[in-house]
Amino acid sequence: MTEPALLFELILLLALTAAGLALFERLKLPSIAGFLVVGALAGPGVLGFVSDPDRVRVLAEIGVVFLLFEIGLELPLERLRELGRSAWVAGGAQVLITGAAVVSGSILLGLPPAGAWVLGGIVCMSSTALAMRMLADEGQLDSPQGQIALAVLIFQDLSLVPFLLAIPFLAEGSSTSASEFGFSFLRTVLALGGVLFIVRFAVPRILNRVAETRSPDLFSLLALLIVLGSAFLAEEVGLSLAVGAFLAGVAASASPYAHQLFSEVVPLRGIALGLFFTAVGMLFEPLAAIEFAPMIGLYL
């Protein structure tokens, strides 16, 4: 694809995002719905303004990264430790109960056990970006229910790691042994520990050193580097982009310059998150939705 064509699609995506936001705010409807609707209309399934939304979806996912980093900034380490108990209890119960119900129902409907397990893992996950944006729009992030929801979402993001590692083991005819699965899981846990160590001890110190230079431009560049770098590092070791950004935000919250960092991130987060939901809307396929309507209704 040529660079002018990609630039055109990015400009079109920005225009659609702005149009969806303006229209739905005027109608006093949730902005997320506006992003999704205009994205669905412009995607290949309807009008086809953007033929391949996967090209811009990677860039749009940066919005989720900024959102989770911002949430991490607002959660000091002490508060995160308190949330840890809720995450294990509420998050564990949600994943186990939802997963077990879907697996059991799928097997009863004739789905093979391996496929039922994969489907159960998919259904028990939630969209962190969607849930957090809705809670933020309603001002409920700091409420008890908002904190519990955050704990559940964090647990889901972390539980995604062993789930992805187990998929090759469940595949029919797979040569993956239990020892290989255990080794992969242990390696991922160690990688998570390494990410935690880096962001916990490195991020606050780097922020303090850069702030001493009194260079606003350097601080802005550092803010962008911390957000994207932590997300990239987490993905490289098998975690999600969101988990890496969230952990970096929590680590940065210990710095006395956390408020300045917050002011640098928020404007970028709003734009990128709108692009994300518009790009997600472009993935909507009307024909597939009609074809599988009974199954979709069953799982809804």
Tab-separated table of N, CA, C and O in Angstrom, residues 71 75 79 83 86-87 90-91 94 126 128 131-154 156:
chain	number	residue	atom	x	y	z
A	71	ILE	N	-5.167	5.162	33.762
A	71	ILE	CA	-5.799	4.527	34.924
A	71	ILE	C	-4.744	4.108	35.936
A	71	ILE	O	-4.916	4.266	37.146
A	75	LEU	N	-3.823	5.139	40.222
A	75	LEU	CA	-3.860	4.080	41.225
A	75	LEU	C	-2.498	3.974	41.914
A	75	LEU	O	-1.574	3.392	41.359
A	79	ARG	N	-3.112	1.331	46.822
A	79	ARG	CA	-4.458	1.034	46.369
A	79	ARG	C	-4.477	-0.207	45.474
A	79	ARG	O	-5.414	-1.004	45.525
A	83	LEU	N	-6.635	-3.654	45.713
A	83	LEU	CA	-7.392	-4.189	44.589
A	83	LEU	C	-6.989	-5.615	44.270
A	83	LEU	O	-7.781	-6.370	43.698
A	86	SER	N	-9.418	-8.083	45.648
A	86	SER	CA	-10.665	-8.086	44.871
A	86	SER	C	-10.472	-8.747	43.523
A	86	SER	O	-11.361	-9.442	43.021
A	87	ALA	N	-9.296	-8.535	42.923
A	87	ALA	CA	-9.037	-9.123	41.604
A	87	ALA	C	-9.043	-10.638	41.671
A	87	ALA	O	-9.621	-11.319	40.819
A	90	ALA	N	-13.100	-11.570	42.910
A	90	ALA	CA	-14.133	-11.229	41.930
A	90	ALA	C	-13.720	-11.661	40.519
A	90	ALA	O	-14.525	-12.247	39.777
A	91	GLY	N	-12.474	-11.374	40.135
A	91	GLY	CA	-12.020	-11.744	38.800
A	91	GLY	C	-11.967	-13.248	38.607
A	91	GLY	O	-12.408	-13.776	37.575
A	94	GLN	N	-15.523	-14.581	38.290
A	94	GLN	CA	-16.139	-14.248	37.003
A	94	GLN	C	-15.595	-15.137	35.884
A	94	GLN	O	-16.365	-15.683	35.079
A	126	SER	N	-13.487	-9.707	28.687
A	126	SER	CA	-14.225	-8.468	28.419
A	126	SER	C	-13.304	-7.484	27.706
A	126	SER	O	-12.082	-7.645	27.706
A	128	THR	N	-11.460	-4.366	27.912
A	128	THR	CA	-10.990	-3.410	28.915
A	128	THR	C	-11.223	-1.981	28.451
A	128	THR	O	-11.661	-1.124	29.227
A	131	ALA	N	-15.096	-1.122	28.626
A	131	ALA	CA	-15.607	-1.010	29.994
A	131	ALA	C	-15.042	0.214	30.709
A	131	ALA	O	-15.779	0.960	31.370
A	132	MET	N	-13.740	0.443	30.565
A	132	MET	CA	-13.126	1.575	31.244
A	132	MET	C	-13.607	2.912	30.670
A	132	MET	O	-13.793	3.880	31.413
A	133	ARG	N	-13.823	2.954	29.358
A	133	ARG	CA	-14.316	4.203	28.763
A	133	ARG	C	-15.724	4.519	29.255
A	133	ARG	O	-16.042	5.674	29.560
A	134	MET	N	-16.580	3.504	29.356
A	134	MET	CA	-17.938	3.724	29.832
A	134	MET	C	-17.945	4.169	31.294
A	134	MET	O	-18.685	5.081	31.675
A	135	LEU	N	-17.102	3.550	32.105
A	135	LEU	CA	-17.023	3.948	33.511
A	135	LEU	C	-16.476	5.370	33.654
A	135	LEU	O	-16.940	6.139	34.502
A	136	ALA	N	-15.493	5.705	32.807
A	136	ALA	CA	-14.926	7.056	32.867
A	136	ALA	C	-15.950	8.101	32.432
A	136	ALA	O	-16.053	9.172	33.046
A	137	ASP	N	-16.715	7.790	31.378
A	137	ASP	CA	-17.723	8.740	30.900
A	137	ASP	C	-18.785	9.005	31.956
A	137	ASP	O	-19.342	10.105	32.049
A	138	GLU	N	-19.092	7.981	32.765
A	138	GLU	CA	-20.114	8.122	33.796
A	138	GLU	C	-19.541	8.554	35.145
A	138	GLU	O	-20.276	8.658	36.121
A	139	GLY	N	-18.235	8.796	35.192
A	139	GLY	CA	-17.602	9.247	36.436
A	139	GLY	C	-17.623	8.210	37.544
A	139	GLY	O	-17.689	8.555	38.723
A	140	GLN	N	-17.528	6.923	37.189
A	140	GLN	CA	-17.629	5.862	38.183
A	140	GLN	C	-16.333	5.095	38.394
A	140	GLN	O	-16.329	4.055	39.071
A	141	LEU	N	-15.235	5.590	37.842
A	141	LEU	CA	-13.978	4.873	38.006
A	141	LEU	C	-13.549	4.783	39.465
A	141	LEU	O	-12.953	3.791	39.886
A	142	ASP	N	-13.834	5.828	40.249
A	142	ASP	CA	-13.428	5.838	41.651
A	142	ASP	C	-14.504	5.284	42.585
A	142	ASP	O	-14.294	5.233	43.796
A	143	SER	N	-15.645	4.881	42.036
A	143	SER	CA	-16.716	4.321	42.858
A	143	SER	C	-16.377	2.878	43.230
A	143	SER	O	-15.523	2.243	42.593
A	144	PRO	N	-17.026	2.321	44.264
A	144	PRO	CA	-16.754	0.916	44.633
A	144	PRO	C	-16.965	-0.049	43.476
A	144	PRO	O	-16.147	-0.935	43.241
A	145	GLN	N	-18.074	0.139	42.727
A	145	GLN	CA	-18.320	-0.771	41.605
A	145	GLN	C	-17.304	-0.583	40.489
A	145	GLN	O	-16.924	-1.532	39.803
A	146	GLY	N	-16.832	0.664	40.316
A	146	GLY	CA	-15.812	0.912	39.308
A	146	GLY	C	-14.490	0.255	39.665
A	146	GLY	O	-13.803	-0.279	38.788
A	147	GLN	N	-14.129	0.278	40.934
A	147	GLN	CA	-12.895	-0.341	41.386
A	147	GLN	C	-12.948	-1.864	41.253
A	147	GLN	O	-11.971	-2.514	40.872
A	148	ILE	N	-14.109	-2.443	41.578
A	148	ILE	CA	-14.270	-3.890	41.420
A	148	ILE	C	-14.203	-4.273	39.943
A	148	ILE	O	-13.577	-5.273	39.567
A	149	ALA	N	-14.847	-3.464	39.097
A	149	ALA	CA	-14.795	-3.732	37.658
A	149	ALA	C	-13.361	-3.674	37.151
A	149	ALA	O	-12.939	-4.508	36.336
A	150	LEU	N	-12.594	-2.698	37.632
A	150	LEU	CA	-11.193	-2.589	37.233
A	150	LEU	C	-10.414	-3.826	37.672
A	150	LEU	O	-9.598	-4.362	36.915
A	151	ALA	N	-10.672	-4.294	38.902
A	151	ALA	CA	-9.985	-5.486	39.403
A	151	ALA	C	-10.288	-6.704	38.540
A	151	ALA	O	-9.402	-7.499	38.211
A	152	VAL	N	-11.550	-6.852	38.159
A	152	VAL	CA	-11.938	-7.980	37.304
A	152	VAL	C	-11.254	-7.891	35.944
A	152	VAL	O	-10.757	-8.893	35.410
A	153	LEU	N	-11.217	-6.696	35.381
A	153	LEU	CA	-10.597	-6.513	34.065
A	153	LEU	C	-9.102	-6.806	34.101
A	153	LEU	O	-8.550	-7.391	33.165
A	154	ILE	N	-8.436	-6.398	35.180
A	154	ILE	CA	-7.005	-6.692	35.320
A	154	ILE	C	-6.784	-8.197	35.395
A	154	ILE	O	-5.879	-8.748	34.758
A	156	GLN	N	-8.691	-10.515	34.158
A	156	GLN	CA	-8.956	-11.079	32.836
A	156	GLN	C	-7.756	-10.894	31.919
A	156	GLN	O	-7.373	-11.831	31.187
